[in-house]
Coordinates of C-alpha atoms in Angstrom, one line a residue:
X536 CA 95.8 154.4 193.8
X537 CA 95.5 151.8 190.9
X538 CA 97.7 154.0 188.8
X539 CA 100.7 153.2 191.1
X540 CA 101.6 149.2 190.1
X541 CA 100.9 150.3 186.6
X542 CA 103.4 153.7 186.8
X543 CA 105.9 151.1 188.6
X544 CA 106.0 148.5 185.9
X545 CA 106.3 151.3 183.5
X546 CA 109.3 152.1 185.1
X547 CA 111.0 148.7 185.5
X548 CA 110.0 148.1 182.0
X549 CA 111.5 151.5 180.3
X550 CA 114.8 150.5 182.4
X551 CA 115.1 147.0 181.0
X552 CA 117.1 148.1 177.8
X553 CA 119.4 150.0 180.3
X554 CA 119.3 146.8 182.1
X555 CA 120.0 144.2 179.3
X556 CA 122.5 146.6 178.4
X557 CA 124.9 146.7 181.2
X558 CA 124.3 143.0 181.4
X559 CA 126.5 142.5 177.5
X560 CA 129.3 144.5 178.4
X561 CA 132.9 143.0 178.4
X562 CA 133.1 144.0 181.7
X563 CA 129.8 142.1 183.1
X564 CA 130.5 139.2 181.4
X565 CA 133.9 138.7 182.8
X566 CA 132.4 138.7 186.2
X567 CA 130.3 136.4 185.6
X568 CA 132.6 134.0 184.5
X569 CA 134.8 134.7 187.5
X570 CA 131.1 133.7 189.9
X571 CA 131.1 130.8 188.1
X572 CA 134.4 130.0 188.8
X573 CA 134.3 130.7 192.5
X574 CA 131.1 128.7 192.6
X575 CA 132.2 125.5 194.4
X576 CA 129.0 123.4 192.7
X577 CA 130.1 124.9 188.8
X578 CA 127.6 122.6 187.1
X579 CA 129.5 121.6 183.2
X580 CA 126.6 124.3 181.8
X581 CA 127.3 127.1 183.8
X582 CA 131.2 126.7 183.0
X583 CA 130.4 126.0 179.0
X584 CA 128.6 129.6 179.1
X585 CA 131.0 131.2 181.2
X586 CA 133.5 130.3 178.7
X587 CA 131.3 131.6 175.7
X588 CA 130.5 134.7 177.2
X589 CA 134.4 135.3 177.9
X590 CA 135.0 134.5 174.0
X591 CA 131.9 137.2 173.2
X592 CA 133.9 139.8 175.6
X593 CA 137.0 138.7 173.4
X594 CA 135.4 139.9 170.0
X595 CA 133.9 142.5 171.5
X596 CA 136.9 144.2 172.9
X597 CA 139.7 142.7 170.2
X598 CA 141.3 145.8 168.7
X599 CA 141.0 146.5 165.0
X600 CA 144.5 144.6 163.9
X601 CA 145.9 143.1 160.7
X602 CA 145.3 139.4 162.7
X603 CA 141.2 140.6 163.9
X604 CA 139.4 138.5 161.1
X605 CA 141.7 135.9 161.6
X606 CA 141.6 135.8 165.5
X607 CA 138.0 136.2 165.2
X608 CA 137.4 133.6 163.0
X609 CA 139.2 131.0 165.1
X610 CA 137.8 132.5 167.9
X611 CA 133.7 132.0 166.1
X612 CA 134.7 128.7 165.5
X613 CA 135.8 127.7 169.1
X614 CA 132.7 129.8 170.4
X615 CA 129.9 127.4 168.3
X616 CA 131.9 124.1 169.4
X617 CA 131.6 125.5 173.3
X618 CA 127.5 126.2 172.4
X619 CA 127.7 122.5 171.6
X620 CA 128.4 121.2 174.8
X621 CA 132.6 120.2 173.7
X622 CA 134.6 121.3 175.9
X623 CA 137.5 119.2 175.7
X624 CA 138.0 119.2 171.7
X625 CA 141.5 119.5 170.0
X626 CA 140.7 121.3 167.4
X627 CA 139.1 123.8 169.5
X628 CA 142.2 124.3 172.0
X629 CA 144.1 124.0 168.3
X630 CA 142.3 127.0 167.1
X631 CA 142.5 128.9 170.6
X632 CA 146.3 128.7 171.0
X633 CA 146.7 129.9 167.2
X634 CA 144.2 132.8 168.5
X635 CA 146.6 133.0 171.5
X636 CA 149.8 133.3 169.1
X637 CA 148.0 136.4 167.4
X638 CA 147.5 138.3 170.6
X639 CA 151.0 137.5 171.8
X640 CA 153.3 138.3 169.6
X641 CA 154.5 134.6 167.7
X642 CA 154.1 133.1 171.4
X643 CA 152.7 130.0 172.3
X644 CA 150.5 129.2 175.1
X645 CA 152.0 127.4 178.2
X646 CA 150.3 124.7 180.8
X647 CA 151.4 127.6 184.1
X648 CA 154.5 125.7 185.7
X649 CA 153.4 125.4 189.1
X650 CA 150.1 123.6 187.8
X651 CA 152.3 121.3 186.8
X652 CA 154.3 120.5 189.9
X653 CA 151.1 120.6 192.2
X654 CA 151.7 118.2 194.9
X655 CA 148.1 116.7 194.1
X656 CA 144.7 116.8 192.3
X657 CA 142.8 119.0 195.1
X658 CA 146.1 121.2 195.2
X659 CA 146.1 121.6 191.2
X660 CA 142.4 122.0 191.0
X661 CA 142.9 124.8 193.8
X662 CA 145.8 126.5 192.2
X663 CA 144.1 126.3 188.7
X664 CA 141.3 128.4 190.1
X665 CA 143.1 130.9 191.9
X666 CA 144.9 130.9 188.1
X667 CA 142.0 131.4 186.9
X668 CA 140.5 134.3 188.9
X669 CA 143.9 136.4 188.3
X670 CA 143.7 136.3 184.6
X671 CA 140.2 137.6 184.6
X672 CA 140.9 140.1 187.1
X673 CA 144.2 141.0 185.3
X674 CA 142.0 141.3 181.6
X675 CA 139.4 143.9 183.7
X676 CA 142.7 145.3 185.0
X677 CA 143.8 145.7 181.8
X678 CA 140.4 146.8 180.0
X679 CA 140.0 149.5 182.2
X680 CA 143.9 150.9 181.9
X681 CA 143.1 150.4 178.0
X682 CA 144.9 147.6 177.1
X683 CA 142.4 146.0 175.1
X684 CA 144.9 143.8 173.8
X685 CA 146.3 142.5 176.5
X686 CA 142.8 141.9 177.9
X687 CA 142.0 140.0 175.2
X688 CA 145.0 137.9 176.0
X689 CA 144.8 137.2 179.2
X690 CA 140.8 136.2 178.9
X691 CA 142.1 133.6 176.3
X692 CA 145.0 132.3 178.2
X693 CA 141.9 131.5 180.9
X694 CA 140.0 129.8 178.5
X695 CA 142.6 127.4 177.5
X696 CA 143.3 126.9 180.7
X697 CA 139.8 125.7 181.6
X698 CA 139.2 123.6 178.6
X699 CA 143.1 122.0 178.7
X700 CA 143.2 118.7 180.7
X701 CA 145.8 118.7 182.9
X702 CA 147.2 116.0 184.8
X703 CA 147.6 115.4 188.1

């Protein structure tokens, strides 16, 4: 009988790699950032490592290319700034939309259009999420049809949408 709390927490102990595991794949740490969007009370933390974790899923899934070390040195860079609690530097959405122009072929990265004709704030801030929550379910779409590429594109078009201030 004393054996049995002992043999459980053996258990839940030899699955905790498994566990931690699961928890730092591209895939899990896309839906967390898409919780954190959804979550009306977002605290300025939670968003700040939602964003990193979205730039680890980024590196982790970028494709071996002749841009990689480039795109994943801006993409470092941008990373450590977030860590630091900036989430409104130039230089950082500088750095992302030259990571951006990597991943799309020359393009550069656009403020959406309708985001920009949003009849007010609540409307914009509405629309920006919904935004938001379709280009990380579009980069899991894309991960899992194998378009790592893309993925990795559509994660970064999110987070320069986050970290762009847009007016209203």
């Amino acid at each position: 009988r004393p054996l049995i709390p002992l043999l459980a927490l053996g258990l839940v102990l030899a699955g905790a790699p498994v566990l931690a595991g699961q928890e730092r794949t591209p895939e899990a740490m896309i839906g967390r950032a898409r919780a954190a969007v959804l979550t009306p009370e977002g605290s300025r933390d939670a968003i700040l490592k939602a964003l990193v974790e979205v730039l680890d899923a980024t590196l982790m899934i970028l494709p071996k290319t002749d841009y990689a070390d480039e795109f994943r040195s801006r993409v470092e860079w941008v990373r450590g700034s977030l860590e630091e609690g900036d989430l409104f530097s130039d230089k950082a959405r500088q750095y992302l939309g030259l990571a951006y122009k990597l991943v799309a072929g020359g393009s550069l990265w656009q403020v959406p259009a309708e985001l920009k004709a949003a009849d007010s704030a609540k409307k914009g801030i509405e629309r920006a999420t919904e935004i938001c929550i379709e280009l990380l379910d579009s980069a899991l779409a894309e991960r899992k049809a194998g378009n790592d590429e893309k993925a990795v594109r559509r994660l970064i078009e999110f987070v320069l949408l986050v970290v762009t201030p847009i007016e209203a």
